[in-house]
């Protein structure tokens, strides 16, 4: 009999876990398949771990981190520890409808796919500017990166063991999973659904956090920002020649204009330095080879 593993990252989710567990358990039971639920307590400060420990069910495993390592690390830990032939990753706040799992499973078994992904077609219930920047982000990253990132793709997906193993073979520290999923390739079928608001608790993503996350995605999967410096230096070289010609014709009196242009060029320089700095910072993180997560407690072994 096939086994399905459900990987669920949880950060301060005491309110959502009981509701989620009830729904997912019913769903999985109705599927007549062996299953395990792997909850990752990502250094929660509330009763998340206590609640997980109190679920008396041999299908339920938990891994509790020593601190908050982030959702990407939590997903990685779950994929690393799960043993299913099919593996799903999903949020605990019921924004990823468990009712889709049987459909995903059937599709994956029947059709020639390696992964069933989900994407939301609306961004209902989300602030307008956030949606705007999200759309911009996907436009930009798909232009400057070789891997395709699907707009609105969620981390809710069901994969074959083969795909999970190839994801695990990417050992990088900076884990931008949307990029990693695309990088490994395989055949993905997309199911679409409307945005659902979380059942309890609140989102852990501030606009600032999302902004940083977007930069991480770009840095992890594109070298284009590094090429920008070459473009800028060419542009500034050409314009300095033009300026020189203008000044030779008009006399050297436009001091203020020159000053402002100088300042502009310097600001570009600093921007480029900053971009290089971000990449160098990432290199240091990779070179150190620190663990992606540290476990404090678990009922896995
Ligand atoms: N999460 C996590 N670690 C974090 C932040 C979030 O494990 O540092 C989990 C969270 O518990 C939830 C999922 O990641 O199960 C998605 O988080 P959230 O619902 O806050 O994000 P949103 O749906 O608003 O994008
Ligand atoms: Mg959510």
PDB file of C-alpha atoms and ligand atoms in Angstrom:
ATOM      1  CA  UNK A   1       0.000   0.000   0.000  1.00  0.00           C
ATOM      2  CA  UNK A   2       1.228   3.480  -0.838  1.00  0.00           C
ATOM      3  CA  UNK A   3       2.051   5.886   1.926  1.00  0.00           C
ATOM      4  CA  UNK A   4       1.442   9.601   1.853  1.00  0.00           C
ATOM      5  CA  UNK A   5       3.312  12.090   4.064  1.00  0.00           C
ATOM      6  CA  UNK A   6       1.915  15.495   4.872  1.00  0.00           C
ATOM      7  CA  UNK A   7       4.526  18.068   5.863  1.00  0.00           C
ATOM      8  CA  UNK A   8       3.120  20.969   7.870  1.00  0.00           C
ATOM      9  CA  UNK A   9       5.255  23.901   9.070  1.00  0.00           C
ATOM     10  CA  UNK A  10       3.856  25.600  12.177  1.00  0.00           C
ATOM     11  CA  UNK A  11       4.932  28.827  13.766  1.00  0.00           C
ATOM     12  CA  UNK A  12       2.765  30.058  16.642  1.00  0.00           C
ATOM     13  CA  UNK A  13      -0.226  28.093  15.409  1.00  0.00           C
ATOM     14  CA  UNK A  14      -1.882  26.940  18.648  1.00  0.00           C
ATOM     15  CA  UNK A  15      -5.231  28.174  17.371  1.00  0.00           C
ATOM     16  CA  UNK A  16      -5.062  26.517  13.952  1.00  0.00           C
ATOM     17  CA  UNK A  17      -3.576  23.090  14.704  1.00  0.00           C
ATOM     18  CA  UNK A  18      -6.650  21.448  16.346  1.00  0.00           C
ATOM     19  CA  UNK A  19      -8.931  22.624  13.529  1.00  0.00           C
ATOM     20  CA  UNK A  20      -6.451  21.534  10.869  1.00  0.00           C
ATOM     21  CA  UNK A  21      -5.844  18.151  12.469  1.00  0.00           C
ATOM     22  CA  UNK A  22      -9.517  17.335  12.605  1.00  0.00           C
ATOM     23  CA  UNK A  23     -10.064  18.116   8.928  1.00  0.00           C
ATOM     24  CA  UNK A  24      -6.913  16.488   7.595  1.00  0.00           C
ATOM     25  CA  UNK A  25      -7.387  13.337   9.648  1.00  0.00           C
ATOM     26  CA  UNK A  26     -10.886  12.871   8.268  1.00  0.00           C
ATOM     27  CA  UNK A  27      -9.653  13.458   4.750  1.00  0.00           C
ATOM     28  CA  UNK A  28      -6.754  11.021   4.988  1.00  0.00           C
ATOM     29  CA  UNK A  29      -8.833   8.335   6.697  1.00  0.00           C
ATOM     30  CA  UNK A  30     -11.360   8.490   3.885  1.00  0.00           C
ATOM     31  CA  UNK A  31      -8.569   7.875   1.362  1.00  0.00           C
ATOM     32  CA  UNK A  32      -7.817   4.344   2.565  1.00  0.00           C
ATOM     33  CA  UNK A  33      -4.090   4.789   2.316  1.00  0.00           C
ATOM     34  CA  UNK A  34      -1.224   4.654   4.800  1.00  0.00           C
ATOM     35  CA  UNK A  35      -0.257   8.130   5.945  1.00  0.00           C
ATOM     36  CA  UNK A  36       1.805  10.223   8.310  1.00  0.00           C
ATOM     37  CA  UNK A  37       1.457  13.811   9.406  1.00  0.00           C
ATOM     38  CA  UNK A  38       4.723  15.601  10.111  1.00  0.00           C
ATOM     39  CA  UNK A  39       4.319  18.849  11.998  1.00  0.00           C
ATOM     40  CA  UNK A  40       7.355  21.085  12.292  1.00  0.00           C
ATOM     41  CA  UNK A  41       7.256  23.432  15.225  1.00  0.00           C
ATOM     42  CA  UNK A  42       9.396  26.248  13.917  1.00  0.00           C
ATOM     43  CA  UNK A  43      10.455  27.653  17.300  1.00  0.00           C
ATOM     44  CA  UNK A  44       6.948  28.740  18.286  1.00  0.00           C
ATOM     45  CA  UNK A  45       6.547  30.891  21.364  1.00  0.00           C
ATOM     46  CA  UNK A  46       2.989  29.788  22.103  1.00  0.00           C
ATOM     47  CA  UNK A  47       1.548  26.364  22.969  1.00  0.00           C
ATOM     48  CA  UNK A  48       2.131  24.863  19.509  1.00  0.00           C
ATOM     49  CA  UNK A  49       4.510  22.132  20.734  1.00  0.00           C
ATOM     50  CA  UNK A  50       2.329  21.258  23.717  1.00  0.00           C
ATOM     51  CA  UNK A  51      -0.679  20.844  21.461  1.00  0.00           C
ATOM     52  CA  UNK A  52       1.284  18.679  19.030  1.00  0.00           C
ATOM     53  CA  UNK A  53       2.503  16.443  21.850  1.00  0.00           C
ATOM     54  CA  UNK A  54      -1.018  16.019  23.124  1.00  0.00           C
ATOM     55  CA  UNK A  55      -2.318  14.586  19.880  1.00  0.00           C
ATOM     56  CA  UNK A  56      -2.380  10.891  20.643  1.00  0.00           C
ATOM     57  CA  UNK A  57      -2.201   9.425  17.186  1.00  0.00           C
ATOM     58  CA  UNK A  58       0.529   7.161  15.856  1.00  0.00           C
ATOM     59  CA  UNK A  59       0.253   8.852  12.466  1.00  0.00           C
ATOM     60  CA  UNK A  60       1.341  12.168  13.944  1.00  0.00           C
ATOM     61  CA  UNK A  61       5.041  13.042  14.118  1.00  0.00           C
ATOM     62  CA  UNK A  62       6.516  16.297  15.262  1.00  0.00           C
ATOM     63  CA  UNK A  63       9.879  17.965  14.950  1.00  0.00           C
ATOM     64  CA  UNK A  64      10.487  20.920  17.194  1.00  0.00           C
ATOM     65  CA  UNK A  65      13.222  23.392  16.242  1.00  0.00           C
ATOM     66  CA  UNK A  66      15.514  25.019  18.791  1.00  0.00           C
ATOM     67  CA  UNK A  67      14.443  28.426  17.476  1.00  0.00           C
ATOM     68  CA  UNK A  68      12.583  29.972  14.556  1.00  0.00           C
ATOM     69  CA  UNK A  69      14.429  28.964  11.378  1.00  0.00           C
ATOM     70  CA  UNK A  70      11.739  30.040   8.929  1.00  0.00           C
ATOM     71  CA  UNK A  71       9.181  28.215   6.831  1.00  0.00           C
ATOM     72  CA  UNK A  72      11.683  27.126   4.181  1.00  0.00           C
ATOM     73  CA  UNK A  73      13.817  25.380   6.785  1.00  0.00           C
ATOM     74  CA  UNK A  74      10.703  23.784   8.278  1.00  0.00           C
ATOM     75  CA  UNK A  75       9.633  22.406   4.905  1.00  0.00           C
ATOM     76  CA  UNK A  76      13.138  21.087   4.306  1.00  0.00           C
ATOM     77  CA  UNK A  77      13.144  19.324   7.673  1.00  0.00           C
ATOM     78  CA  UNK A  78       9.796  17.724   6.910  1.00  0.00           C
ATOM     79  CA  UNK A  79      10.897  16.529   3.475  1.00  0.00           C
ATOM     80  CA  UNK A  80      14.093  15.229   5.019  1.00  0.00           C
ATOM     81  CA  UNK A  81      12.310  13.183   7.668  1.00  0.00           C
ATOM     82  CA  UNK A  82       9.241  11.929   5.828  1.00  0.00           C
ATOM     83  CA  UNK A  83       9.012   8.402   4.473  1.00  0.00           C
ATOM     84  CA  UNK A  84       5.991   8.517   2.183  1.00  0.00           C
ATOM     85  CA  UNK A  85       5.906   7.450  -1.458  1.00  0.00           C
ATOM     86  CA  UNK A  86       3.971  10.646  -2.004  1.00  0.00           C
ATOM     87  CA  UNK A  87       4.626  13.818  -0.075  1.00  0.00           C
ATOM     88  CA  UNK A  88       2.486  16.904   0.341  1.00  0.00           C
ATOM     89  CA  UNK A  89       3.498  20.215   1.870  1.00  0.00           C
ATOM     90  CA  UNK A  90       0.800  22.504   3.206  1.00  0.00           C
ATOM     91  CA  UNK A  91       0.042  25.330   5.641  1.00  0.00           C
ATOM     92  CA  UNK A  92      -1.744  24.655   8.875  1.00  0.00           C
ATOM     93  CA  UNK A  93      -4.128  27.612   8.637  1.00  0.00           C
ATOM     94  CA  UNK A  94      -6.470  25.829   6.185  1.00  0.00           C
ATOM     95  CA  UNK A  95      -5.615  28.277   3.410  1.00  0.00           C
ATOM     96  CA  UNK A  96      -4.580  25.125   1.589  1.00  0.00           C
ATOM     97  CA  UNK A  97      -7.805  23.096   1.432  1.00  0.00           C
ATOM     98  CA  UNK A  98      -7.222  19.481   2.604  1.00  0.00           C
ATOM     99  CA  UNK A  99     -10.174  18.440   0.452  1.00  0.00           C
ATOM    100  CA  UNK A 100      -7.888  18.834  -2.567  1.00  0.00           C
ATOM    101  CA  UNK A 101      -5.511  16.111  -1.386  1.00  0.00           C
ATOM    102  CA  UNK A 102      -7.571  13.127  -2.576  1.00  0.00           C
ATOM    103  CA  UNK A 103      -7.990  14.821  -5.955  1.00  0.00           C
ATOM    104  CA  UNK A 104      -4.269  15.566  -6.167  1.00  0.00           C
ATOM    105  CA  UNK A 105      -3.432  12.012  -5.231  1.00  0.00           C
ATOM    106  CA  UNK A 106      -5.763  10.470  -7.796  1.00  0.00           C
ATOM    107  CA  UNK A 107      -4.484  12.781 -10.520  1.00  0.00           C
ATOM    108  CA  UNK A 108      -0.873  12.032  -9.682  1.00  0.00           C
ATOM    109  CA  UNK A 109      -1.491   8.315  -9.820  1.00  0.00           C
ATOM    110  CA  UNK A 110      -3.613   8.323 -12.956  1.00  0.00           C
ATOM    111  CA  UNK A 111      -1.883  10.906 -15.084  1.00  0.00           C
ATOM    112  CA  UNK A 112       1.745  11.146 -16.085  1.00  0.00           C
ATOM    113  CA  UNK A 113       2.831  13.862 -13.650  1.00  0.00           C
ATOM    114  CA  UNK A 114       5.423  14.056 -10.878  1.00  0.00           C
ATOM    115  CA  UNK A 115       3.861  16.876  -8.973  1.00  0.00           C
ATOM    116  CA  UNK A 116       0.478  18.456  -8.497  1.00  0.00           C
ATOM    117  CA  UNK A 117       0.911  22.091  -7.556  1.00  0.00           C
ATOM    118  CA  UNK A 118      -1.695  24.622  -6.581  1.00  0.00           C
ATOM    119  CA  UNK A 119      -1.993  28.242  -7.495  1.00  0.00           C
ATOM    120  CA  UNK A 120      -4.478  30.795  -6.427  1.00  0.00           C
ATOM    121  CA  UNK A 121      -6.030  32.743  -9.216  1.00  0.00           C
ATOM    122  CA  UNK A 122      -7.282  35.588  -7.056  1.00  0.00           C
ATOM    123  CA  UNK A 123      -5.596  37.529  -4.317  1.00  0.00           C
ATOM    124  CA  UNK A 124      -8.851  38.283  -2.568  1.00  0.00           C
ATOM    125  CA  UNK A 125      -8.500  39.500   1.004  1.00  0.00           C
ATOM    126  CA  UNK A 126      -4.997  40.798   0.410  1.00  0.00           C
ATOM    127  CA  UNK A 127      -4.021  44.479   0.484  1.00  0.00           C
ATOM    128  CA  UNK A 128      -4.002  46.005  -3.028  1.00  0.00           C
ATOM    129  CA  UNK A 129      -0.408  47.230  -2.951  1.00  0.00           C
ATOM    130  CA  UNK A 130       0.789  43.854  -1.760  1.00  0.00           C
ATOM    131  CA  UNK A 131      -0.848  42.192  -4.777  1.00  0.00           C
ATOM    132  CA  UNK A 132       0.649  44.840  -7.031  1.00  0.00           C
ATOM    133  CA  UNK A 133       4.182  44.260  -5.773  1.00  0.00           C
ATOM    134  CA  UNK A 134       3.721  40.503  -5.875  1.00  0.00           C
ATOM    135  CA  UNK A 135       2.725  40.684  -9.545  1.00  0.00           C
ATOM    136  CA  UNK A 136       5.698  42.959 -10.282  1.00  0.00           C
ATOM    137  CA  UNK A 137       8.006  40.537  -8.539  1.00  0.00           C
ATOM    138  CA  UNK A 138       6.896  37.587 -10.676  1.00  0.00           C
ATOM    139  CA  UNK A 139       7.190  39.657 -13.851  1.00  0.00           C
ATOM    140  CA  UNK A 140      10.746  40.691 -12.994  1.00  0.00           C
ATOM    141  CA  UNK A 141      12.047  37.382 -11.737  1.00  0.00           C
ATOM    142  CA  UNK A 142      10.717  35.488 -14.737  1.00  0.00           C
ATOM    143  CA  UNK A 143      12.544  37.911 -17.030  1.00  0.00           C
ATOM    144  CA  UNK A 144      15.880  37.695 -15.254  1.00  0.00           C
ATOM    145  CA  UNK A 145      15.980  34.080 -14.139  1.00  0.00           C
ATOM    146  CA  UNK A 146      16.217  30.814 -16.026  1.00  0.00           C
ATOM    147  CA  UNK A 147      13.828  28.991 -13.752  1.00  0.00           C
ATOM    148  CA  UNK A 148      10.154  29.697 -14.178  1.00  0.00           C
ATOM    149  CA  UNK A 149       8.305  30.963 -11.108  1.00  0.00           C
ATOM    150  CA  UNK A 150       4.560  30.652 -11.354  1.00  0.00           C
ATOM    151  CA  UNK A 151       2.580  33.677 -10.161  1.00  0.00           C
ATOM    152  CA  UNK A 152       0.276  32.748  -7.320  1.00  0.00           C
ATOM    153  CA  UNK A 153       1.851  29.316  -6.862  1.00  0.00           C
ATOM    154  CA  UNK A 154       1.463  28.192  -3.279  1.00  0.00           C
ATOM    155  CA  UNK A 155       3.680  25.879  -1.305  1.00  0.00           C
ATOM    156  CA  UNK A 156       0.745  23.453  -1.255  1.00  0.00           C
ATOM    157  CA  UNK A 157       1.753  20.548  -3.503  1.00  0.00           C
ATOM    158  CA  UNK A 158       1.861  16.793  -3.738  1.00  0.00           C
ATOM    159  CA  UNK A 159       5.034  15.204  -5.088  1.00  0.00           C
ATOM    160  CA  UNK A 160       6.409  11.799  -5.874  1.00  0.00           C
ATOM    161  CA  UNK A 161       9.261  10.374  -3.814  1.00  0.00           C
ATOM    162  CA  UNK A 162      11.567  10.828  -6.798  1.00  0.00           C
ATOM    163  CA  UNK A 163      10.932  14.561  -6.881  1.00  0.00           C
ATOM    164  CA  UNK A 164      11.319  14.895  -3.106  1.00  0.00           C
ATOM    165  CA  UNK A 165      14.697  13.171  -3.253  1.00  0.00           C
ATOM    166  CA  UNK A 166      15.924  15.514  -5.941  1.00  0.00           C
ATOM    167  CA  UNK A 167      14.780  18.508  -3.906  1.00  0.00           C
ATOM    168  CA  UNK A 168      16.725  17.154  -0.953  1.00  0.00           C
ATOM    169  CA  UNK A 169      19.800  16.808  -3.137  1.00  0.00           C
ATOM    170  CA  UNK A 170      19.948  20.601  -3.353  1.00  0.00           C
ATOM    171  CA  UNK A 171      21.856  21.316  -0.195  1.00  0.00           C
ATOM    172  CA  UNK A 172      21.920  25.095  -0.377  1.00  0.00           C
ATOM    173  CA  UNK A 173      21.446  27.105   2.777  1.00  0.00           C
ATOM    174  CA  UNK A 174      19.401  29.871   1.191  1.00  0.00           C
ATOM    175  CA  UNK A 175      16.322  27.878   0.373  1.00  0.00           C
ATOM    176  CA  UNK A 176      13.881  29.683  -1.827  1.00  0.00           C
ATOM    177  CA  UNK A 177      11.550  26.769  -2.405  1.00  0.00           C
ATOM    178  CA  UNK A 178       9.518  28.237  -5.252  1.00  0.00           C
ATOM    179  CA  UNK A 179      12.774  28.397  -7.174  1.00  0.00           C
ATOM    180  CA  UNK A 180      13.992  25.024  -5.972  1.00  0.00           C
ATOM    181  CA  UNK A 181      10.769  23.310  -7.064  1.00  0.00           C
ATOM    182  CA  UNK A 182      11.135  24.805 -10.532  1.00  0.00           C
ATOM    183  CA  UNK A 183      14.847  24.122 -10.660  1.00  0.00           C
ATOM    184  CA  UNK A 184      14.480  20.370 -10.216  1.00  0.00           C
ATOM    185  CA  UNK A 185      11.986  20.378 -13.038  1.00  0.00           C
ATOM    186  CA  UNK A 186       9.669  17.368 -13.446  1.00  0.00           C
ATOM    187  CA  UNK A 187       6.141  17.533 -14.743  1.00  0.00           C
ATOM    188  CA  UNK A 188       3.819  19.667 -12.685  1.00  0.00           C
ATOM    189  CA  UNK A 189       0.090  19.973 -13.095  1.00  0.00           C
ATOM    190  CA  UNK A 190      -1.453  23.124 -11.633  1.00  0.00           C
ATOM    191  CA  UNK A 191      -4.757  23.114  -9.822  1.00  0.00           C
ATOM    192  CA  UNK A 192      -6.307  26.513  -9.413  1.00  0.00           C
ATOM    193  CA  UNK A 193      -8.453  27.850  -6.644  1.00  0.00           C
ATOM    194  CA  UNK A 194      -9.581  31.102  -5.146  1.00  0.00           C
ATOM    195  CA  UNK A 195      -7.729  32.623  -2.238  1.00  0.00           C
ATOM    196  CA  UNK A 196      -9.043  31.470   1.127  1.00  0.00           C
ATOM    197  CA  UNK A 197      -8.452  33.473   4.291  1.00  0.00           C
ATOM    198  CA  UNK A 198      -6.732  31.763   7.207  1.00  0.00           C
ATOM    199  CA  UNK A 199      -8.971  30.011   9.714  1.00  0.00           C
ATOM    200  CA  UNK A 200      -7.342  31.305  12.919  1.00  0.00           C
ATOM    201  CA  UNK A 201      -4.295  33.176  14.128  1.00  0.00           C
ATOM    202  CA  UNK A 202      -2.608  35.712  11.876  1.00  0.00           C
ATOM    203  CA  UNK A 203      -0.189  35.857   8.975  1.00  0.00           C
ATOM    204  CA  UNK A 204       3.513  35.870   9.821  1.00  0.00           C
ATOM    205  CA  UNK A 205       4.378  37.864   6.723  1.00  0.00           C
ATOM    206  CA  UNK A 206       4.723  41.598   7.029  1.00  0.00           C
ATOM    207  CA  UNK A 207       5.253  43.620   3.888  1.00  0.00           C
ATOM    208  CA  UNK A 208       8.898  44.095   4.871  1.00  0.00           C
ATOM    209  CA  UNK A 209       9.445  40.348   5.351  1.00  0.00           C
ATOM    210  CA  UNK A 210       7.923  39.692   1.931  1.00  0.00           C
ATOM    211  CA  UNK A 211      10.175  42.334   0.390  1.00  0.00           C
ATOM    212  CA  UNK A 212      13.283  40.683   1.845  1.00  0.00           C
ATOM    213  CA  UNK A 213      11.955  37.296   0.709  1.00  0.00           C
ATOM    214  CA  UNK A 214      11.573  38.644  -2.821  1.00  0.00           C
ATOM    215  CA  UNK A 215      15.188  39.823  -2.816  1.00  0.00           C
ATOM    216  CA  UNK A 216      16.215  36.388  -1.604  1.00  0.00           C
ATOM    217  CA  UNK A 217      14.362  34.750  -4.471  1.00  0.00           C
ATOM    218  CA  UNK A 218      16.075  36.989  -6.996  1.00  0.00           C
ATOM    219  CA  UNK A 219      19.543  36.541  -5.532  1.00  0.00           C
ATOM    220  CA  UNK A 220      19.127  32.773  -5.305  1.00  0.00           C
ATOM    221  CA  UNK A 221      17.997  32.289  -8.881  1.00  0.00           C
ATOM    222  CA  UNK A 222      19.361  35.108 -10.976  1.00  0.00           C
ATOM    223  CA  UNK A 223      22.701  36.763 -11.612  1.00  0.00           C
ATOM    224  CA  UNK A 224      21.111  39.541 -13.594  1.00  0.00           C
ATOM    225  CA  UNK A 225      21.495  42.178 -10.845  1.00  0.00           C
ATOM    226  CA  UNK A 226      25.260  41.669 -11.088  1.00  0.00           C
ATOM    227  CA  UNK A 227      25.135  42.464 -14.794  1.00  0.00           C
ATOM    228  CA  UNK A 228      23.295  45.719 -14.083  1.00  0.00           C
ATOM    229  CA  UNK A 229      26.611  47.296 -13.083  1.00  0.00           C
ATOM    230  CA  UNK A 230      28.004  46.738 -16.588  1.00  0.00           C
ATOM    231  CA  UNK A 231      24.910  48.320 -18.117  1.00  0.00           C
ATOM    232  CA  UNK A 232      25.096  51.300 -15.752  1.00  0.00           C
ATOM    233  CA  UNK A 233      28.774  51.895 -16.346  1.00  0.00           C
ATOM    234  CA  UNK A 234      28.275  51.839 -20.108  1.00  0.00           C
ATOM    235  CA  UNK A 235      25.387  54.286 -19.778  1.00  0.00           C
ATOM    236  CA  UNK A 236      27.317  56.641 -17.556  1.00  0.00           C
ATOM    237  CA  UNK A 237      30.360  56.488 -19.836  1.00  0.00           C
ATOM    238  CA  UNK A 238      28.291  57.406 -22.873  1.00  0.00           C
ATOM    239  CA  UNK A 239      26.514  60.226 -21.063  1.00  0.00           C
ATOM    240  CA  UNK A 240      29.766  61.641 -19.727  1.00  0.00           C
ATOM    241  CA  UNK A 241      31.111  61.875 -23.285  1.00  0.00           C
ATOM    242  CA  UNK A 242      27.911  63.609 -24.402  1.00  0.00           C
ATOM    243  CA  UNK A 243      28.187  66.009 -21.459  1.00  0.00           C
ATOM    244  CA  UNK A 244      31.778  66.776 -22.308  1.00  0.00           C
ATOM    245  CA  UNK A 245      30.791  67.698 -25.829  1.00  0.00           C
ATOM    246  CA  UNK A 246      27.942  69.911 -24.562  1.00  0.00           C
ATOM    247  CA  UNK A 247      30.322  71.657 -22.180  1.00  0.00           C
ATOM    248  CA  UNK A 248      32.932  72.256 -24.861  1.00  0.00           C
ATOM    249  CA  UNK A 249      30.259  73.948 -26.955  1.00  0.00           C
ATOM    250  CA  UNK A 250      28.535  75.889 -24.120  1.00  0.00           C
ATOM    251  CA  UNK A 251      31.507  76.753 -21.898  1.00  0.00           C
ATOM    252  CA  UNK A 252      32.104  75.270 -18.439  1.00  0.00           C
ATOM    253  CA  UNK A 253      29.479  77.132 -16.426  1.00  0.00           C
ATOM    254  CA  UNK A 254      26.934  74.444 -15.589  1.00  0.00           C
ATOM    255  CA  UNK A 255      28.551  73.537 -12.277  1.00  0.00           C
ATOM    256  CA  UNK A 256      25.288  72.612 -10.558  1.00  0.00           C
ATOM    257  CA  UNK A 257      24.206  70.361 -13.352  1.00  0.00           C
ATOM    258  CA  UNK A 258      27.511  68.569 -13.225  1.00  0.00           C
ATOM    259  CA  UNK A 259      27.267  68.211  -9.479  1.00  0.00           C
ATOM    260  CA  UNK A 260      23.819  66.655  -9.659  1.00  0.00           C
ATOM    261  CA  UNK A 261      24.950  64.272 -12.349  1.00  0.00           C
ATOM    262  CA  UNK A 262      27.946  63.308 -10.240  1.00  0.00           C
ATOM    263  CA  UNK A 263      25.681  62.620  -7.315  1.00  0.00           C
ATOM    264  CA  UNK A 264      23.430  60.543  -9.500  1.00  0.00           C
ATOM    265  CA  UNK A 265      26.328  58.441 -10.702  1.00  0.00           C
ATOM    266  CA  UNK A 266      27.565  57.967  -7.168  1.00  0.00           C
ATOM    267  CA  UNK A 267      24.163  56.785  -6.055  1.00  0.00           C
ATOM    268  CA  UNK A 268      24.231  54.202  -8.841  1.00  0.00           C
ATOM    269  CA  UNK A 269      27.680  53.133  -7.697  1.00  0.00           C
ATOM    270  CA  UNK A 270      26.466  52.623  -4.153  1.00  0.00           C
ATOM    271  CA  UNK A 271      23.476  50.697  -5.413  1.00  0.00           C
ATOM    272  CA  UNK A 272      25.760  48.386  -7.348  1.00  0.00           C
ATOM    273  CA  UNK A 273      28.038  47.963  -4.350  1.00  0.00           C
ATOM    274  CA  UNK A 274      24.985  47.079  -2.298  1.00  0.00           C
ATOM    275  CA  UNK A 275      23.880  44.486  -4.843  1.00  0.00           C
ATOM    276  CA  UNK A 276      27.318  42.903  -4.850  1.00  0.00           C
ATOM    277  CA  UNK A 277      27.252  42.986  -1.057  1.00  0.00           C
ATOM    278  CA  UNK A 278      24.017  41.002  -0.968  1.00  0.00           C
ATOM    279  CA  UNK A 279      25.509  38.284  -3.164  1.00  0.00           C
ATOM    280  CA  UNK A 280      28.718  38.199  -1.142  1.00  0.00           C
ATOM    281  CA  UNK A 281      26.618  37.883   2.010  1.00  0.00           C
ATOM    282  CA  UNK A 282      24.881  34.863   0.500  1.00  0.00           C
ATOM    283  CA  UNK A 283      28.205  33.306  -0.456  1.00  0.00           C
ATOM    284  CA  UNK A 284      29.389  33.535   3.134  1.00  0.00           C
ATOM    285  CA  UNK A 285      26.255  31.757   4.307  1.00  0.00           C
ATOM    286  CA  UNK A 286      26.772  28.936   1.801  1.00  0.00           C
ATOM    287  CA  UNK A 287      30.500  28.608   2.486  1.00  0.00           C
ATOM    288  CA  UNK A 288      29.991  28.217   6.223  1.00  0.00           C
ATOM    289  CA  UNK A 289      27.810  25.147   5.631  1.00  0.00           C
ATOM    290  CA  UNK A 290      25.804  25.691   8.774  1.00  0.00           C
ATOM    291  CA  UNK A 291      22.874  23.335   9.321  1.00  0.00           C
ATOM    292  CA  UNK A 292      19.594  24.494   7.829  1.00  0.00           C
ATOM    293  CA  UNK A 293      17.786  23.726  11.090  1.00  0.00           C
ATOM    294  CA  UNK A 294      18.502  22.462  14.590  1.00  0.00           C
ATOM    295  CA  UNK A 295      16.119  20.028  16.303  1.00  0.00           C
ATOM    296  CA  UNK A 296      15.429  20.411  19.988  1.00  0.00           C
ATOM    297  CA  UNK A 297      12.811  17.727  20.359  1.00  0.00           C
ATOM    298  CA  UNK A 298      11.066  15.179  18.182  1.00  0.00           C
ATOM    299  CA  UNK A 299       9.107  11.930  18.358  1.00  0.00           C
ATOM    300  CA  UNK A 300      10.588  10.636  15.129  1.00  0.00           C
ATOM    301  CA  UNK A 301      13.339   8.482  16.601  1.00  0.00           C
TER     302      UNK A 301
HETATM  303  N1  LIG B   1       5.482  29.417   9.177  1.00  0.00           N
HETATM  304  C1  LIG B   1       6.624  28.797   9.693  1.00  0.00           C
HETATM  305  N2  LIG B   1       7.682  29.572  10.072  1.00  0.00           N
HETATM  306  C2  LIG B   1       7.692  30.931   9.955  1.00  0.00           C
HETATM  307  C3  LIG B   1       6.538  31.556   9.399  1.00  0.00           C
HETATM  308  C4  LIG B   1       5.457  30.760   9.019  1.00  0.00           C
HETATM  309  O1  LIG B   1       6.666  27.564   9.815  1.00  0.00           O
HETATM  310  O2  LIG B   1       8.681  31.568  10.335  1.00  0.00           O
HETATM  311  C5  LIG B   1       4.319  28.591   8.764  1.00  0.00           C
HETATM  312  C6  LIG B   1       2.978  29.004   9.352  1.00  0.00           C
HETATM  313  O3  LIG B   1       2.763  28.414  10.607  1.00  0.00           O
HETATM  314  C7  LIG B   1       1.980  28.496   8.318  1.00  0.00           C
HETATM  315  C8  LIG B   1       2.765  28.671   7.008  1.00  0.00           C
HETATM  316  O4  LIG B   1       4.149  28.741   7.381  1.00  0.00           O
HETATM  317  O5  LIG B   1       1.654  27.133   8.475  1.00  0.00           O
HETATM  318  C9  LIG B   1       2.337  29.901   6.235  1.00  0.00           C
HETATM  319  O6  LIG B   1       2.438  31.042   7.043  1.00  0.00           O
HETATM  320  P1  LIG B   1       1.363  32.219   6.997  1.00  0.00           P
HETATM  321  O7  LIG B   1      -0.008  31.641   6.981  1.00  0.00           O
HETATM  322  O8  LIG B   1       1.694  33.166   8.084  1.00  0.00           O
HETATM  323  O9  LIG B   1       1.709  32.863   5.587  1.00  0.00           O
HETATM  324  P2  LIG B   1       0.641  33.395   4.494  1.00  0.00           P
HETATM  325  O10 LIG B   1      -0.353  32.296   4.273  1.00  0.00           O
HETATM  326  O11 LIG B   1       0.026  34.609   5.094  1.00  0.00           O
HETATM  327  O12 LIG B   1       1.489  33.659   3.288  1.00  0.00           O
HETATM  328 MG1  LIG B   2      -1.493  31.479   5.627  1.00  0.00          MG
END
